[in-house]
């Protein structure tokens, strides 16, 4: 079959167009590959740099201390915290400012030290300055506590108690609450500021028990007079109350005769035996 000249021209044009398209596609793909390689070579890696924040020394408690106790260097440690987070008024940063100071409240391990939590101790003090805890027009008065029926091991500084007087009136024991909602300042003769002072050593248990046989209470002068008189008249019993309970309850007290009522005559009925006569059908002689 003879190819016509017209068909041959069409075939040649088709081959040329196909070759041209192939060259164009190859050139486009090659240019994209080269461009991607160039971008990869010239690409700059972005690294985020976090600057270390400015740090400051902060004093915190190494161990628990209680209200009224004087701080020593062993009670304090220094930690570093970001300065931006220390927006607290009165923050203590120097140990010299707090060593020897008396705590005005209970302090716990890890707690920040603030100026409002301390007061300067007496120069001749022994580590405790109870007078620093007394407010204007108030007094500290000590009340004896019976180690058998008292609140030793239960009551702690900061608790509130009621005072009950037990005395004789008209030759009869009488109990009457005479003061309510009184604040406890310290425990024992050595002014312990914690209830956890018992020693596991049996030889020291007795001395610790004797030391805790009293409570130091915060009172007005008029209240102190009532406590002194109640102590002279008889015994004083301490009743622990809930801290949130601020109500005053009026009581009439109670006398021994009201507590123990003895009846002179028994209320049980008395049964007497009655003779029983047996009847039979026989005639009586």
PDB file of N, CA, C and O in Angstrom, residues 75-134:
ATOM      1  N   UNK A  75      15.840  25.578 111.028  1.00  0.00           N
ATOM      2  CA  UNK A  75      14.420  25.554 110.658  1.00  0.00           C
ATOM      3  C   UNK A  75      14.175  26.073 109.252  1.00  0.00           C
ATOM      4  O   UNK A  75      13.063  25.942 108.729  1.00  0.00           O
ATOM      5  N   UNK A  76      15.197  26.655 108.615  1.00  0.00           N
ATOM      6  CA  UNK A  76      14.999  27.387 107.361  1.00  0.00           C
ATOM      7  C   UNK A  76      15.887  26.812 106.269  1.00  0.00           C
ATOM      8  O   UNK A  76      17.003  26.359 106.525  1.00  0.00           O
ATOM      9  N   UNK A  77      15.402  26.838 105.038  1.00  0.00           N
ATOM     10  CA  UNK A  77      16.214  26.480 103.881  1.00  0.00           C
ATOM     11  C   UNK A  77      15.903  27.443 102.742  1.00  0.00           C
ATOM     12  O   UNK A  77      14.872  28.119 102.743  1.00  0.00           O
ATOM     13  N   UNK A  78      16.811  27.485 101.758  1.00  0.00           N
ATOM     14  CA  UNK A  78      16.680  28.404 100.623  1.00  0.00           C
ATOM     15  C   UNK A  78      16.399  27.622  99.351  1.00  0.00           C
ATOM     16  O   UNK A  78      17.057  26.612  99.077  1.00  0.00           O
ATOM     17  N   UNK A  79      15.434  28.090  98.575  1.00  0.00           N
ATOM     18  CA  UNK A  79      15.146  27.505  97.262  1.00  0.00           C
ATOM     19  C   UNK A  79      15.120  28.618  96.227  1.00  0.00           C
ATOM     20  O   UNK A  79      14.968  29.802  96.578  1.00  0.00           O
ATOM     21  N   UNK A  80      15.279  28.238  94.939  1.00  0.00           N
ATOM     22  CA  UNK A  80      15.235  29.207  93.844  1.00  0.00           C
ATOM     23  C   UNK A  80      13.903  29.114  93.123  1.00  0.00           C
ATOM     24  O   UNK A  80      13.445  28.023  92.779  1.00  0.00           O
ATOM     25  N   UNK A  81      13.309  30.283  92.898  1.00  0.00           N
ATOM     26  CA  UNK A  81      12.050  30.365  92.172  1.00  0.00           C
ATOM     27  C   UNK A  81      12.132  31.505  91.155  1.00  0.00           C
ATOM     28  O   UNK A  81      12.888  32.465  91.352  1.00  0.00           O
ATOM     29  N   UNK A  82      11.373  31.420  90.046  1.00  0.00           N
ATOM     30  CA  UNK A  82      11.369  32.525  89.081  1.00  0.00           C
ATOM     31  C   UNK A  82      10.950  33.835  89.737  1.00  0.00           C
ATOM     32  O   UNK A  82       9.956  33.880  90.475  1.00  0.00           O
ATOM     33  N   UNK A  83      11.702  34.880  89.470  1.00  0.00           N
ATOM     34  CA  UNK A  83      11.422  36.177  90.093  1.00  0.00           C
ATOM     35  C   UNK A  83      10.025  36.681  89.725  1.00  0.00           C
ATOM     36  O   UNK A  83       9.344  37.315  90.544  1.00  0.00           O
ATOM     37  N   UNK A  84       9.590  36.399  88.498  1.00  0.00           N
ATOM     38  CA  UNK A  84       8.280  36.877  88.053  1.00  0.00           C
ATOM     39  C   UNK A  84       7.131  36.288  88.872  1.00  0.00           C
ATOM     40  O   UNK A  84       6.039  36.860  88.914  1.00  0.00           O
ATOM     41  N   UNK A  85       7.356  35.140  89.521  1.00  0.00           N
ATOM     42  CA  UNK A  85       6.280  34.506  90.289  1.00  0.00           C
ATOM     43  C   UNK A  85       6.254  34.943  91.748  1.00  0.00           C
ATOM     44  O   UNK A  85       5.407  34.483  92.509  1.00  0.00           O
ATOM     45  N   UNK A  86       7.156  35.816  92.141  1.00  0.00           N
ATOM     46  CA  UNK A  86       7.275  36.203  93.546  1.00  0.00           C
ATOM     47  C   UNK A  86       6.611  37.554  93.811  1.00  0.00           C
ATOM     48  O   UNK A  86       7.198  38.456  94.400  1.00  0.00           O
ATOM     49  N   UNK A  87       5.391  37.688  93.365  1.00  0.00           N
ATOM     50  CA  UNK A  87       4.665  38.940  93.586  1.00  0.00           C
ATOM     51  C   UNK A  87       3.891  38.856  94.898  1.00  0.00           C
ATOM     52  O   UNK A  87       2.664  38.892  94.942  1.00  0.00           O
ATOM     53  N   UNK A  88       4.644  38.710  95.999  1.00  0.00           N
ATOM     54  CA  UNK A  88       4.060  38.598  97.334  1.00  0.00           C
ATOM     55  C   UNK A  88       4.660  39.680  98.219  1.00  0.00           C
ATOM     56  O   UNK A  88       5.879  39.845  98.275  1.00  0.00           O
ATOM     57  N   UNK A  89       3.819  40.392  98.907  1.00  0.00           N
ATOM     58  CA  UNK A  89       4.284  41.480  99.758  1.00  0.00           C
ATOM     59  C   UNK A  89       4.888  40.925 101.048  1.00  0.00           C
ATOM     60  O   UNK A  89       4.318  40.034 101.685  1.00  0.00           O
ATOM     61  N   UNK A  90       6.051  41.433 101.422  1.00  0.00           N
ATOM     62  CA  UNK A  90       6.671  41.039 102.675  1.00  0.00           C
ATOM     63  C   UNK A  90       7.458  39.748 102.622  1.00  0.00           C
ATOM     64  O   UNK A  90       7.740  39.148 103.664  1.00  0.00           O
ATOM     65  N   UNK A  91       7.847  39.297 101.427  1.00  0.00           N
ATOM     66  CA  UNK A  91       8.611  38.060 101.287  1.00  0.00           C
ATOM     67  C   UNK A  91      10.026  38.263 101.830  1.00  0.00           C
ATOM     68  O   UNK A  91      10.706  39.222 101.484  1.00  0.00           O
ATOM     69  N   UNK A  92      10.460  37.341 102.689  1.00  0.00           N
ATOM     70  CA  UNK A  92      11.784  37.436 103.305  1.00  0.00           C
ATOM     71  C   UNK A  92      12.797  36.677 102.452  1.00  0.00           C
ATOM     72  O   UNK A  92      12.585  35.509 102.123  1.00  0.00           O
ATOM     73  N   UNK A  93      13.898  37.347 102.096  1.00  0.00           N
ATOM     74  CA  UNK A  93      14.914  36.738 101.239  1.00  0.00           C
ATOM     75  C   UNK A  93      16.242  36.542 101.953  1.00  0.00           C
ATOM     76  O   UNK A  93      17.122  35.866 101.434  1.00  0.00           O
ATOM     77  N   UNK A  94      16.396  37.126 103.137  1.00  0.00           N
ATOM     78  CA  UNK A  94      17.660  37.042 103.857  1.00  0.00           C
ATOM     79  C   UNK A  94      17.428  36.314 105.183  1.00  0.00           C
ATOM     80  O   UNK A  94      16.524  36.674 105.950  1.00  0.00           O
ATOM     81  N   UNK A  95      18.228  35.286 105.468  1.00  0.00           N
ATOM     82  CA  UNK A  95      18.073  34.530 106.709  1.00  0.00           C
ATOM     83  C   UNK A  95      18.243  35.401 107.946  1.00  0.00           C
ATOM     84  O   UNK A  95      17.598  35.174 108.971  1.00  0.00           O
ATOM     85  N   UNK A  96      19.129  36.383 107.853  1.00  0.00           N
ATOM     86  CA  UNK A  96      19.397  37.236 109.011  1.00  0.00           C
ATOM     87  C   UNK A  96      18.143  37.980 109.461  1.00  0.00           C
ATOM     88  O   UNK A  96      18.049  38.397 110.621  1.00  0.00           O
ATOM     89  N   UNK A  97      17.185  38.158 108.559  1.00  0.00           N
ATOM     90  CA  UNK A  97      15.972  38.892 108.902  1.00  0.00           C
ATOM     91  C   UNK A  97      14.979  38.057 109.708  1.00  0.00           C
ATOM     92  O   UNK A  97      14.065  38.607 110.321  1.00  0.00           O
ATOM     93  N   UNK A  98      15.151  36.729 109.699  1.00  0.00           N
ATOM     94  CA  UNK A  98      14.144  35.868 110.324  1.00  0.00           C
ATOM     95  C   UNK A  98      14.702  34.983 111.437  1.00  0.00           C
ATOM     96  O   UNK A  98      13.951  34.568 112.325  1.00  0.00           O
ATOM     97  N   UNK A  99      15.997  34.705 111.429  1.00  0.00           N
ATOM     98  CA  UNK A  99      16.583  33.883 112.488  1.00  0.00           C
ATOM     99  C   UNK A  99      16.466  34.629 113.815  1.00  0.00           C
ATOM    100  O   UNK A  99      16.876  35.783 113.938  1.00  0.00           O
ATOM    101  N   UNK A 100      15.902  33.972 114.810  1.00  0.00           N
ATOM    102  CA  UNK A 100      15.678  34.601 116.109  1.00  0.00           C
ATOM    103  C   UNK A 100      14.320  35.236 116.257  1.00  0.00           C
ATOM    104  O   UNK A 100      13.969  35.699 117.345  1.00  0.00           O
ATOM    105  N   UNK A 101      13.535  35.257 115.175  1.00  0.00           N
ATOM    106  CA  UNK A 101      12.197  35.839 115.236  1.00  0.00           C
ATOM    107  C   UNK A 101      11.213  34.835 115.839  1.00  0.00           C
ATOM    108  O   UNK A 101      11.385  33.616 115.731  1.00  0.00           O
ATOM    109  N   UNK A 102      10.161  35.350 116.456  1.00  0.00           N
ATOM    110  CA  UNK A 102       9.125  34.511 117.064  1.00  0.00           C
ATOM    111  C   UNK A 102       7.959  34.383 116.095  1.00  0.00           C
ATOM    112  O   UNK A 102       7.475  35.375 115.542  1.00  0.00           O
ATOM    113  N   UNK A 103       7.516  33.149 115.868  1.00  0.00           N
ATOM    114  CA  UNK A 103       6.397  32.897 114.953  1.00  0.00           C
ATOM    115  C   UNK A 103       5.085  33.339 115.588  1.00  0.00           C
ATOM    116  O   UNK A 103       4.777  32.981 116.726  1.00  0.00           O
ATOM    117  N   UNK A 104       4.316  34.112 114.856  1.00  0.00           N
ATOM    118  CA  UNK A 104       3.010  34.575 115.330  1.00  0.00           C
ATOM    119  C   UNK A 104       1.892  33.608 114.950  1.00  0.00           C
ATOM    120  O   UNK A 104       0.748  33.814 115.327  1.00  0.00           O
ATOM    121  N   UNK A 105       2.230  32.560 114.191  1.00  0.00           N
ATOM    122  CA  UNK A 105       1.250  31.552 113.800  1.00  0.00           C
ATOM    123  C   UNK A 105       1.997  30.255 113.506  1.00  0.00           C
ATOM    124  O   UNK A 105       3.225  30.240 113.434  1.00  0.00           O
ATOM    125  N   UNK A 106       1.265  29.165 113.369  1.00  0.00           N
ATOM    126  CA  UNK A 106       1.898  27.886 113.040  1.00  0.00           C
ATOM    127  C   UNK A 106       2.503  27.951 111.640  1.00  0.00           C
ATOM    128  O   UNK A 106       1.879  28.473 110.706  1.00  0.00           O
ATOM    129  N   UNK A 107       3.711  27.422 111.495  1.00  0.00           N
ATOM    130  CA  UNK A 107       4.408  27.388 110.210  1.00  0.00           C
ATOM    131  C   UNK A 107       4.704  25.935 109.863  1.00  0.00           C
ATOM    132  O   UNK A 107       5.111  25.156 110.734  1.00  0.00           O
ATOM    133  N   UNK A 108       4.553  25.595 108.577  1.00  0.00           N
ATOM    134  CA  UNK A 108       4.694  24.204 108.160  1.00  0.00           C
ATOM    135  C   UNK A 108       5.782  24.079 107.089  1.00  0.00           C
ATOM    136  O   UNK A 108       6.083  25.053 106.378  1.00  0.00           O
ATOM    137  N   UNK A 109       6.367  22.888 106.995  1.00  0.00           N
ATOM    138  CA  UNK A 109       7.473  22.639 106.067  1.00  0.00           C
ATOM    139  C   UNK A 109       7.088  23.035 104.640  1.00  0.00           C
ATOM    140  O   UNK A 109       6.020  22.671 104.160  1.00  0.00           O
ATOM    141  N   UNK A 110       7.963  23.805 103.974  1.00  0.00           N
ATOM    142  CA  UNK A 110       7.720  24.261 102.606  1.00  0.00           C
ATOM    143  C   UNK A 110       7.013  25.597 102.516  1.00  0.00           C
ATOM    144  O   UNK A 110       6.870  26.151 101.422  1.00  0.00           O
ATOM    145  N   UNK A 111       6.590  26.145 103.629  1.00  0.00           N
ATOM    146  CA  UNK A 111       5.846  27.416 103.615  1.00  0.00           C
ATOM    147  C   UNK A 111       6.796  28.595 103.443  1.00  0.00           C
ATOM    148  O   UNK A 111       7.872  28.639 104.041  1.00  0.00           O
ATOM    149  N   UNK A 112       6.386  29.572 102.610  1.00  0.00           N
ATOM    150  CA  UNK A 112       7.184  30.782 102.414  1.00  0.00           C
ATOM    151  C   UNK A 112       7.202  31.605 103.695  1.00  0.00           C
ATOM    152  O   UNK A 112       6.234  31.618 104.467  1.00  0.00           O
ATOM    153  N   UNK A 113       8.290  32.317 103.917  1.00  0.00           N
ATOM    154  CA  UNK A 113       8.434  33.151 105.103  1.00  0.00           C
ATOM    155  C   UNK A 113       8.083  34.592 104.748  1.00  0.00           C
ATOM    156  O   UNK A 113       8.715  35.201 103.885  1.00  0.00           O
ATOM    157  N   UNK A 114       7.078  35.127 105.446  1.00  0.00           N
ATOM    158  CA  UNK A 114       6.618  36.499 105.243  1.00  0.00           C
ATOM    159  C   UNK A 114       6.793  37.285 106.535  1.00  0.00           C
ATOM    160  O   UNK A 114       6.661  36.735 107.631  1.00  0.00           O
ATOM    161  N   UNK A 115       7.064  38.577 106.414  1.00  0.00           N
ATOM    162  CA  UNK A 115       7.349  39.413 107.581  1.00  0.00           C
ATOM    163  C   UNK A 115       6.162  39.462 108.541  1.00  0.00           C
ATOM    164  O   UNK A 115       6.352  39.562 109.755  1.00  0.00           O
ATOM    165  N   UNK A 116       4.937  39.397 108.028  1.00  0.00           N
ATOM    166  CA  UNK A 116       3.766  39.510 108.908  1.00  0.00           C
ATOM    167  C   UNK A 116       3.553  38.282 109.791  1.00  0.00           C
ATOM    168  O   UNK A 116       2.687  38.292 110.664  1.00  0.00           O
ATOM    169  N   UNK A 117       4.337  37.228 109.564  1.00  0.00           N
ATOM    170  CA  UNK A 117       4.177  35.997 110.353  1.00  0.00           C
ATOM    171  C   UNK A 117       5.125  35.941 111.547  1.00  0.00           C
ATOM    172  O   UNK A 117       5.129  34.964 112.289  1.00  0.00           O
ATOM    173  N   UNK A 118       5.931  37.004 111.750  1.00  0.00           N
ATOM    174  CA  UNK A 118       6.950  36.964 112.801  1.00  0.00           C
ATOM    175  C   UNK A 118       6.946  38.242 113.623  1.00  0.00           C
ATOM    176  O   UNK A 118       6.449  39.282 113.210  1.00  0.00           O
ATOM    177  N   UNK A 119       7.559  38.096 114.810  1.00  0.00           N
ATOM    178  CA  UNK A 119       7.778  39.231 115.686  1.00  0.00           C
ATOM    179  C   UNK A 119       9.118  39.018 116.374  1.00  0.00           C
ATOM    180  O   UNK A 119       9.536  37.883 116.603  1.00  0.00           O
ATOM    181  N   UNK A 120       9.767  40.091 116.718  1.00  0.00           N
ATOM    182  CA  UNK A 120      11.095  40.000 117.302  1.00  0.00           C
ATOM    183  C   UNK A 120      11.027  39.383 118.692  1.00  0.00           C
ATOM    184  O   UNK A 120      10.194  39.746 119.508  1.00  0.00           O
ATOM    185  N   UNK A 121      11.943  38.444 118.978  1.00  0.00           N
ATOM    186  CA  UNK A 121      11.974  37.779 120.271  1.00  0.00           C
ATOM    187  C   UNK A 121      12.689  38.636 121.302  1.00  0.00           C
ATOM    188  O   UNK A 121      13.470  39.535 120.976  1.00  0.00           O
ATOM    189  N   UNK A 122      12.404  38.367 122.572  1.00  0.00           N
ATOM    190  CA  UNK A 122      13.125  39.045 123.639  1.00  0.00           C
ATOM    191  C   UNK A 122      14.592  38.635 123.625  1.00  0.00           C
ATOM    192  O   UNK A 122      14.928  37.481 123.369  1.00  0.00           O
ATOM    193  N   UNK A 123      15.467  39.589 123.932  1.00  0.00           N
ATOM    194  CA  UNK A 123      16.896  39.304 123.884  1.00  0.00           C
ATOM    195  C   UNK A 123      17.297  38.241 124.898  1.00  0.00           C
ATOM    196  O   UNK A 123      18.202  37.455 124.667  1.00  0.00           O
ATOM    197  N   UNK A 124      16.622  38.225 126.062  1.00  0.00           N
ATOM    198  CA  UNK A 124      16.968  37.253 127.096  1.00  0.00           C
ATOM    199  C   UNK A 124      16.020  36.064 127.093  1.00  0.00           C
ATOM    200  O   UNK A 124      15.921  35.335 128.073  1.00  0.00           O
ATOM    201  N   UNK A 125      15.286  35.887 125.982  1.00  0.00           N
ATOM    202  CA  UNK A 125      14.327  34.791 125.918  1.00  0.00           C
ATOM    203  C   UNK A 125      15.006  33.457 125.721  1.00  0.00           C
ATOM    204  O   UNK A 125      16.175  33.356 125.390  1.00  0.00           O
ATOM    205  N   UNK A 126      14.228  32.371 125.971  1.00  0.00           N
ATOM    206  CA  UNK A 126      14.764  31.027 125.849  1.00  0.00           C
ATOM    207  C   UNK A 126      14.222  30.322 124.619  1.00  0.00           C
ATOM    208  O   UNK A 126      14.167  29.110 124.561  1.00  0.00           O
ATOM    209  N   UNK A 127      13.801  31.069 123.628  1.00  0.00           N
ATOM    210  CA  UNK A 127      13.247  30.469 122.419  1.00  0.00           C
ATOM    211  C   UNK A 127      11.751  30.653 122.324  1.00  0.00           C
ATOM    212  O   UNK A 127      11.148  30.320 121.328  1.00  0.00           O
ATOM    213  N   UNK A 128      11.132  31.177 123.361  1.00  0.00           N
ATOM    214  CA  UNK A 128       9.690  31.387 123.336  1.00  0.00           C
ATOM    215  C   UNK A 128       9.370  32.703 124.025  1.00  0.00           C
ATOM    216  O   UNK A 128       9.850  32.976 125.123  1.00  0.00           O
ATOM    217  N   UNK A 129       8.583  33.516 123.402  1.00  0.00           N
ATOM    218  CA  UNK A 129       8.176  34.792 123.972  1.00  0.00           C
ATOM    219  C   UNK A 129       6.661  34.881 123.924  1.00  0.00           C
ATOM    220  O   UNK A 129       6.084  35.348 122.952  1.00  0.00           O
ATOM    221  N   UNK A 130       6.023  34.418 124.979  1.00  0.00           N
ATOM    222  CA  UNK A 130       4.564  34.361 124.998  1.00  0.00           C
ATOM    223  C   UNK A 130       3.944  35.753 125.036  1.00  0.00           C
ATOM    224  O   UNK A 130       2.816  35.962 124.590  1.00  0.00           O
ATOM    225  N   UNK A 131       4.687  36.736 125.549  1.00  0.00           N
ATOM    226  CA  UNK A 131       4.148  38.090 125.621  1.00  0.00           C
ATOM    227  C   UNK A 131       3.908  38.687 124.246  1.00  0.00           C
ATOM    228  O   UNK A 131       3.108  39.608 124.099  1.00  0.00           O
ATOM    229  N   UNK A 132       4.599  38.168 123.226  1.00  0.00           N
ATOM    230  CA  UNK A 132       4.403  38.672 121.867  1.00  0.00           C
ATOM    231  C   UNK A 132       3.046  38.280 121.306  1.00  0.00           C
ATOM    232  O   UNK A 132       2.613  38.822 120.291  1.00  0.00           O
ATOM    233  N   UNK A 133       2.389  37.323 121.956  1.00  0.00           N
ATOM    234  CA  UNK A 133       1.092  36.855 121.480  1.00  0.00           C
ATOM    235  C   UNK A 133      -0.074  37.562 122.182  1.00  0.00           C
ATOM    236  O   UNK A 133      -1.220  37.315 121.852  1.00  0.00           O
ATOM    237  N   UNK A 134       0.237  38.413 123.152  1.00  0.00           N
ATOM    238  CA  UNK A 134      -0.817  39.087 123.902  1.00  0.00           C
ATOM    239  C   UNK A 134      -1.221  40.370 123.184  1.00  0.00           C
ATOM    240  O   UNK A 134      -0.373  41.205 122.846  1.00  0.00           O
TER     241      UNK A 134
END
